[in-house]
Amino acid sequence: MITEDKLLITIASALEVDKSIINIDSSSENIEKWDSLGHLAILSALDEIFSGAIADIPEIANSYSVRSIFDILKDNKLI
């Protein structure tokens, strides 16, 4: 399990942006670097943290906001 803060740090790192601009309301609509490649970087980083468990959660691939990712991870008891 990871904390919300660790999730924010992971997403910021994957997108190569400062953590201070990422929050629970961040999404592909308001973070310029969260494009298709950025999204793949986020999924890859999460997959690494959760040792491949992300592959078993198909809905996360279509999740383009921090809140949605957080909720999906929480629903799957990873947070």
CSV table of C-alpha atoms in Angstrom, one decimal:
chain,number,residue,atom,x,y,z
A,1,MET,CA,0.0,0.0,0.0
A,2,ILE,CA,1.1,3.6,-0.6
A,3,THR,CA,-0.1,6.9,0.7
A,4,GLU,CA,-1.9,9.6,-1.2
A,5,ASP,CA,1.3,11.7,-0.9
A,6,LYS,CA,3.4,8.8,-2.4
A,7,LEU,CA,0.9,8.6,-5.2
A,8,LEU,CA,1.3,12.3,-6.0
A,9,ILE,CA,5.1,12.0,-5.9
A,10,THR,CA,4.9,9.0,-8.2
A,11,ILE,CA,2.7,10.8,-10.7
A,12,ALA,CA,4.8,13.9,-10.6
A,13,SER,CA,8.0,11.9,-11.1
A,14,ALA,CA,6.4,9.9,-14.0
A,15,LEU,CA,5.4,13.2,-15.7
A,16,GLU,CA,8.7,14.8,-14.9
A,17,VAL,CA,7.0,17.8,-13.2
A,18,ASP,CA,7.5,19.4,-9.8
A,19,LYS,CA,5.4,17.7,-7.1
A,20,SER,CA,4.0,21.1,-6.0
A,21,ILE,CA,1.9,21.3,-9.2
A,22,ILE,CA,0.3,17.9,-8.6
A,23,ASN,CA,-2.7,17.5,-6.3
A,24,ILE,CA,-5.8,15.3,-6.0
A,25,ASP,CA,-7.6,17.5,-8.6
A,26,SER,CA,-4.9,17.2,-11.2
A,27,SER,CA,-5.7,15.6,-14.5
A,28,SER,CA,-4.7,15.3,-18.2
A,29,GLU,CA,-6.9,18.4,-18.7
A,30,ASN,CA,-4.8,20.7,-16.4
A,31,ILE,CA,-1.3,19.2,-16.5
A,32,GLU,CA,0.3,19.8,-19.9
A,33,LYS,CA,2.8,16.9,-19.7
A,34,TRP,CA,-0.1,14.4,-19.0
A,35,ASP,CA,-0.5,13.4,-22.6
A,36,SER,CA,-0.6,9.9,-24.0
A,37,LEU,CA,3.1,9.3,-23.3
A,38,GLY,CA,2.8,10.8,-19.8
A,39,HIS,CA,-0.1,8.5,-19.1
A,40,LEU,CA,1.9,5.5,-20.1
A,41,ALA,CA,4.7,6.7,-17.8
A,42,ILE,CA,2.2,7.0,-14.9
A,43,LEU,CA,0.9,3.5,-15.6
A,44,SER,CA,4.4,2.1,-15.8
A,45,ALA,CA,5.4,3.7,-12.6
A,46,LEU,CA,2.4,2.4,-10.8
A,47,ASP,CA,2.9,-1.0,-12.2
A,48,GLU,CA,6.4,-1.0,-10.8
A,49,ILE,CA,5.3,0.1,-7.4
A,50,PHE,CA,2.5,-2.5,-7.2
A,51,SER,CA,4.6,-5.3,-8.7
A,52,GLY,CA,2.4,-5.9,-11.8
A,53,ALA,CA,-0.9,-5.7,-9.9
A,54,ILE,CA,-2.0,-2.7,-12.1
A,55,ALA,CA,-2.3,-5.1,-15.1
A,56,ASP,CA,-5.2,-6.7,-13.3
A,57,ILE,CA,-7.1,-3.4,-13.1
A,58,PRO,CA,-8.2,-2.6,-16.6
A,59,GLU,CA,-10.2,0.5,-15.7
A,60,ILE,CA,-7.0,2.3,-14.6
A,61,ALA,CA,-5.9,2.5,-18.2
A,62,ASN,CA,-8.7,4.9,-18.9
A,63,SER,CA,-8.2,7.0,-15.8
A,64,TYR,CA,-6.9,10.4,-16.6
A,65,SER,CA,-7.1,12.2,-13.2
A,66,VAL,CA,-5.3,11.8,-9.9
A,67,ARG,CA,-8.6,11.4,-8.1
A,68,SER,CA,-9.8,8.6,-10.4
A,69,ILE,CA,-6.5,6.8,-10.1
A,70,PHE,CA,-6.6,7.2,-6.3
A,71,ASP,CA,-10.2,5.9,-6.1
A,72,ILE,CA,-9.4,2.9,-8.3
A,73,LEU,CA,-6.4,2.0,-6.3
A,74,LYS,CA,-8.4,2.4,-3.1
A,75,ASP,CA,-11.3,0.2,-4.4
A,76,ASN,CA,-8.7,-2.5,-5.2
A,77,LYS,CA,-7.2,-2.2,-1.7
A,78,LEU,CA,-3.8,-0.9,-3.0
A,79,ILE,CA,-4.2,2.3,-1.0
